[in-house]
mmCIF file of C-alpha atoms in Angstrom:
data_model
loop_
_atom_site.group_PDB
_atom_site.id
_atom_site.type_symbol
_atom_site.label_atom_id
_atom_site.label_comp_id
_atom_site.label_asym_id
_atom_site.label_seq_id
_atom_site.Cartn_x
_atom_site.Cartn_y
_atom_site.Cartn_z
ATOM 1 C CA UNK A 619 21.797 -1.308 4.873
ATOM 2 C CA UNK A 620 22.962 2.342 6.552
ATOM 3 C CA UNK A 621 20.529 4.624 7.453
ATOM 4 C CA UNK A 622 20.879 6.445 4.434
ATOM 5 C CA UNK A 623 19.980 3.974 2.443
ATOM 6 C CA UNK A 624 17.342 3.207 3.945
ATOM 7 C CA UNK A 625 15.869 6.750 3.937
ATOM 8 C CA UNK A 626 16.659 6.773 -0.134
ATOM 9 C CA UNK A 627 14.554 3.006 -0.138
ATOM 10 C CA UNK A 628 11.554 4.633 1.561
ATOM 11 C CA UNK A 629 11.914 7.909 -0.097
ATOM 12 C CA UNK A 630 11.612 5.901 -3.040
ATOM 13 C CA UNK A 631 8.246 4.207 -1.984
ATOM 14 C CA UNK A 632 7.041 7.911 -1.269
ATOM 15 C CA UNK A 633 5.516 8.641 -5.037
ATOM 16 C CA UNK A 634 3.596 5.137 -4.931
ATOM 17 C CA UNK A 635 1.073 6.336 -2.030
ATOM 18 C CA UNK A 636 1.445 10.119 -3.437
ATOM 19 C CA UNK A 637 -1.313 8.723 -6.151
ATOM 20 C CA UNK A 638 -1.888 12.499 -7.873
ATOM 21 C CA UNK A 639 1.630 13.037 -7.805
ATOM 22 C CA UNK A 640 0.901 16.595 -5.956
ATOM 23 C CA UNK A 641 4.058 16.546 -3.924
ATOM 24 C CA UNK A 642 2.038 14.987 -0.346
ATOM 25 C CA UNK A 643 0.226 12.278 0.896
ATOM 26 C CA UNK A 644 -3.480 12.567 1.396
ATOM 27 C CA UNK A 645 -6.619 11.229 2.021
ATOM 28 C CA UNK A 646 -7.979 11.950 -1.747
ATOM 29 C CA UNK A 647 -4.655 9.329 -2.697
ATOM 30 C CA UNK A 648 -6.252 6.999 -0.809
ATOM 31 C CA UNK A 649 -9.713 7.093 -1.885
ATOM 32 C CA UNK A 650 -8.928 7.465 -5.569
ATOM 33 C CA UNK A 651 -7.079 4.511 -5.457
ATOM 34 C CA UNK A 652 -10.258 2.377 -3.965
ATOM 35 C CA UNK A 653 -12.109 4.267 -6.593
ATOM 36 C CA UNK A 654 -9.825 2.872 -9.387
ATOM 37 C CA UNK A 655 -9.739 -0.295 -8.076
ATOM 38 C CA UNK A 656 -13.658 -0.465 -7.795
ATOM 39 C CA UNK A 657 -13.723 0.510 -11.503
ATOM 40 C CA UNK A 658 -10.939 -2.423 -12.864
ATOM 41 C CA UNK A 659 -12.945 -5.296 -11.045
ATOM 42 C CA UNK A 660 -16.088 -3.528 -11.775
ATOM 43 C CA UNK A 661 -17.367 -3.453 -8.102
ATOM 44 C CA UNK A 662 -20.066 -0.716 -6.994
ATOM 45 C CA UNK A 663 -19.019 1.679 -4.273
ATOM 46 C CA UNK A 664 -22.133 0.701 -2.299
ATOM 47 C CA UNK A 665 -21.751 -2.746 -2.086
ATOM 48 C CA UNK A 666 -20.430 -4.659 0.752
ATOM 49 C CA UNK A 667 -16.770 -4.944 -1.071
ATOM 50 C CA UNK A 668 -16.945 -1.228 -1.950
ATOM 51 C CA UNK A 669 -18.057 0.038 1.066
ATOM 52 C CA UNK A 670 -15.356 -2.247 2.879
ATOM 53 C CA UNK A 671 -12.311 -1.007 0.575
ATOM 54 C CA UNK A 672 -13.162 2.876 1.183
ATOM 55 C CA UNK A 673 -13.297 2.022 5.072
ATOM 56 C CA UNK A 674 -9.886 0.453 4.638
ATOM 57 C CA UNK A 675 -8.580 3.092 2.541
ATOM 58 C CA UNK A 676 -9.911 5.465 5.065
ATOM 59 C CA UNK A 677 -8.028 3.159 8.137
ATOM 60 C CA UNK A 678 -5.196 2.959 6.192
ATOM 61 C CA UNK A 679 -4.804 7.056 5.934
ATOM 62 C CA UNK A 680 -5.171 6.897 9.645
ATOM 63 C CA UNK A 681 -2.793 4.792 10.319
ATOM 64 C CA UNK A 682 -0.068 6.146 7.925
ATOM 65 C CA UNK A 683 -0.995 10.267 9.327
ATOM 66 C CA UNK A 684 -0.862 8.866 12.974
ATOM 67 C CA UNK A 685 2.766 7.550 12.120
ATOM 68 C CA UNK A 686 3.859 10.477 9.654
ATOM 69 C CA UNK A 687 1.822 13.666 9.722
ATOM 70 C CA UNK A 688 3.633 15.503 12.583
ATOM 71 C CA UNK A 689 2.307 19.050 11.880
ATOM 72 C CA UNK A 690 -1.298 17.413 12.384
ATOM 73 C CA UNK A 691 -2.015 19.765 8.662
ATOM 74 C CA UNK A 692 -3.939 16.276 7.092
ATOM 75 C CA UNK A 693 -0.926 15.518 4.783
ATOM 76 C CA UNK A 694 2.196 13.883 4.473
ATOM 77 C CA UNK A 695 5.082 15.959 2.969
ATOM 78 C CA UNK A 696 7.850 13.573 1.507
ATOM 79 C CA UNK A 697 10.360 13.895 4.509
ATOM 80 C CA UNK A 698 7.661 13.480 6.999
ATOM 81 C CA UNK A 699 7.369 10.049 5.625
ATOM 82 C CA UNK A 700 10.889 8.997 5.246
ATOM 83 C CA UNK A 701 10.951 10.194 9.065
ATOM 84 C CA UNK A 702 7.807 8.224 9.963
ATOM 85 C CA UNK A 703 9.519 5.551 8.389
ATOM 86 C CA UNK A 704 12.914 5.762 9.848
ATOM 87 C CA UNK A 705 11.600 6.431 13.477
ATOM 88 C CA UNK A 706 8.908 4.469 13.327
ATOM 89 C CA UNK A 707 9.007 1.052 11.244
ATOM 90 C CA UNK A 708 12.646 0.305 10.429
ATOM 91 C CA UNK A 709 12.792 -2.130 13.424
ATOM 92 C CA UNK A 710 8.471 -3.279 13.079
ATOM 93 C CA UNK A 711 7.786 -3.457 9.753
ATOM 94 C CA UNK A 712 5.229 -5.748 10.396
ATOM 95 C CA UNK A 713 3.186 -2.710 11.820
ATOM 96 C CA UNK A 714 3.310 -0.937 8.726
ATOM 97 C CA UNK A 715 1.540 -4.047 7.442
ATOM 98 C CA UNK A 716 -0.962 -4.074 10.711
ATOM 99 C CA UNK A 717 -2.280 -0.631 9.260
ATOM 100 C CA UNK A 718 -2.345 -1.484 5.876
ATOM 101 C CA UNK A 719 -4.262 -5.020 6.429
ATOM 102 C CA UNK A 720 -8.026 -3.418 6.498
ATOM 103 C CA UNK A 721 -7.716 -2.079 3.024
ATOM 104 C CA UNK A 722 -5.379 -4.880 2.102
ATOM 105 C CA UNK A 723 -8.136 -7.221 3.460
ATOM 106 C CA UNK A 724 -10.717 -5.367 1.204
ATOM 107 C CA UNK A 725 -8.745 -5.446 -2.092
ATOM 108 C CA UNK A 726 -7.911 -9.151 -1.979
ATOM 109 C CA UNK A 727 -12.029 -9.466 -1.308
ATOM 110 C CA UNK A 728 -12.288 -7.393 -4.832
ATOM 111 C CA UNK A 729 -9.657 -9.163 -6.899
ATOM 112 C CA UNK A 730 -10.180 -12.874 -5.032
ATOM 113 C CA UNK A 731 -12.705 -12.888 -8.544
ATOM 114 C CA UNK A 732 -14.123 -16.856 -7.971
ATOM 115 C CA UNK A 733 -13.868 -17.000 -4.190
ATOM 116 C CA UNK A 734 -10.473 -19.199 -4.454
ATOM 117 C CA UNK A 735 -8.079 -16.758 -4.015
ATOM 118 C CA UNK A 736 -6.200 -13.921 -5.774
ATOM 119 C CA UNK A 737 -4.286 -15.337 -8.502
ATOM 120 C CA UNK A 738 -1.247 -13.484 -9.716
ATOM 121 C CA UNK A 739 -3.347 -11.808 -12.630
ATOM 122 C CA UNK A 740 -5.267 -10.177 -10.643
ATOM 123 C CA UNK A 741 -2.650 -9.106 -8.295
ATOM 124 C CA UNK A 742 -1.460 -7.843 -11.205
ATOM 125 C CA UNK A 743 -4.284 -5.669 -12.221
ATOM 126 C CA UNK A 744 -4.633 -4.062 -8.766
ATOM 127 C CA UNK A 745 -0.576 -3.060 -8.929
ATOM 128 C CA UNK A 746 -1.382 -1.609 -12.286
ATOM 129 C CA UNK A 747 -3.926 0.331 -10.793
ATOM 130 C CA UNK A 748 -1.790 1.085 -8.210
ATOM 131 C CA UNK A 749 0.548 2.808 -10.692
ATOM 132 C CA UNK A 750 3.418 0.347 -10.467
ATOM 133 C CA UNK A 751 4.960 -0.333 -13.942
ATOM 134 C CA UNK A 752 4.136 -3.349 -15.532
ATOM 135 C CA UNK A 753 6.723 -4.964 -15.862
ATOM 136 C CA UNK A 754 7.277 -4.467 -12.248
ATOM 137 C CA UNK A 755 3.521 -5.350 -11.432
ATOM 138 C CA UNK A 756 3.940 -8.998 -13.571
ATOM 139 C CA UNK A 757 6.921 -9.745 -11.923
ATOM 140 C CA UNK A 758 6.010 -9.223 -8.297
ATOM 141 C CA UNK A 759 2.422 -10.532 -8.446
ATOM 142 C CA UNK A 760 4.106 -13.913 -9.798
ATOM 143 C CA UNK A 761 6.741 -13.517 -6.577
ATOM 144 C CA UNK A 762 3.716 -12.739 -3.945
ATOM 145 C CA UNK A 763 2.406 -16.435 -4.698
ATOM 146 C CA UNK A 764 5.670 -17.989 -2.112
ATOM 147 C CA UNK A 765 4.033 -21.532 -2.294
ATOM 148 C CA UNK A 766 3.764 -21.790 -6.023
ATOM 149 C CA UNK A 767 0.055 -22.756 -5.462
ATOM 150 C CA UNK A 768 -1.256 -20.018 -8.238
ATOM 151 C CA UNK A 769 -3.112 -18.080 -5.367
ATOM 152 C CA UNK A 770 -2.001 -15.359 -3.248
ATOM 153 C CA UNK A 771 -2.661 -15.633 0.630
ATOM 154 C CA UNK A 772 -3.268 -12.544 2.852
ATOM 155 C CA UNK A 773 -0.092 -12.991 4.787
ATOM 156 C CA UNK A 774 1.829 -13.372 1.407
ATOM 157 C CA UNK A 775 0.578 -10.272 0.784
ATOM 158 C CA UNK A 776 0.980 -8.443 3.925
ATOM 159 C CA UNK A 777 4.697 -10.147 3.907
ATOM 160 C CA UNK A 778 5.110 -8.265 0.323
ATOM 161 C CA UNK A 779 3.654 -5.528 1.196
ATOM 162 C CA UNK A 780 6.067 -4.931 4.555
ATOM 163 C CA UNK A 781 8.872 -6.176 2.797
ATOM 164 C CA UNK A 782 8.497 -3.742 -0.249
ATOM 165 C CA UNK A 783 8.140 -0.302 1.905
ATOM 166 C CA UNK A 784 9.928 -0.772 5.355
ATOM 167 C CA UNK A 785 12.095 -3.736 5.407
ATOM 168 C CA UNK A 786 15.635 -2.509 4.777
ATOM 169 C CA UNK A 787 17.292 -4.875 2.225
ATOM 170 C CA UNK A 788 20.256 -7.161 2.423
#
């Protein structure tokens, strides 16, 4: 893939973070999404699992602002994050991943429903949430579960996850 595709994959992946669809990344997308996804599994904000999820929401806006946000203004315009991207995670996607894992860590604690694991329903749900279409959503929560095992691992996820937004395709 040349570098312009790339930038058009990760432009693409802008809108799914930009959760209002207000033209920028901020923190109010990332704590509206922990918000939704407290509401779907019906999980309190002041709980351990809700208190965990808007910490890793919060980490994760941290992370992506330290990597995109060059003006410092508390947002992240469109080509700030195809530039984060470009400059910063074409060749480490896996640290994309590294700043996503605390609120990644915290959803699969919300959706993992009877302590086994997520399941691919409930991976489901949270892409729902998440805004991705559902036909999209069914078909990659059944491709997160690699081993065929009906649960979704962390790393399967974080793999997804990585792949998905930085990892230029073949």
């Amino acid at each position: 893939m040349d570098s312009a595709e790339y930038e058009r994959k990760i432009a693409s992946r802008f809108a799914a973070f930009d959760q209002d669809g207000n033209g920028y990344i901020d923190r109010e997308d990332f704590s509206g999404a922990a918000a939704r996804l407290l509401a779907e599994f019906s999980t309190t904000a002041r709980c351990d699992k809700g208190q965990a999820l808007y910490s890793g929401a919060e980490a994760f806006w941290q992370g992506m602002a330290g990597i995109a946000d060059v003006d410092g203004d508390q947002r992240v315009t469109r080509q700030e994050f195809i530039t984060g991207a470009v400059k910063r995670l074409r060749d480490n996607p896996q640290r994309f991943a590294e700043i996503a894992r605390p609120f990644l860590h915290a959803v699969i604690a919300i959706a993992d429903e009877d302590g086994g694991g997520v399941t691919p329903s409930a991976a489901e749900r949270v892409l729902r949430v998440l805004g991705v279409d559902p036909e999209i959503a069914a078909a990659a929560s059944t491709s997160l579960d690699a081993d065929g095992d009906g649960r979704i691992t962390e790393e399967e996820i974080l793999a997804g996850f990585a792949s998905y937004f930085v990892t230029p395709e073949p």
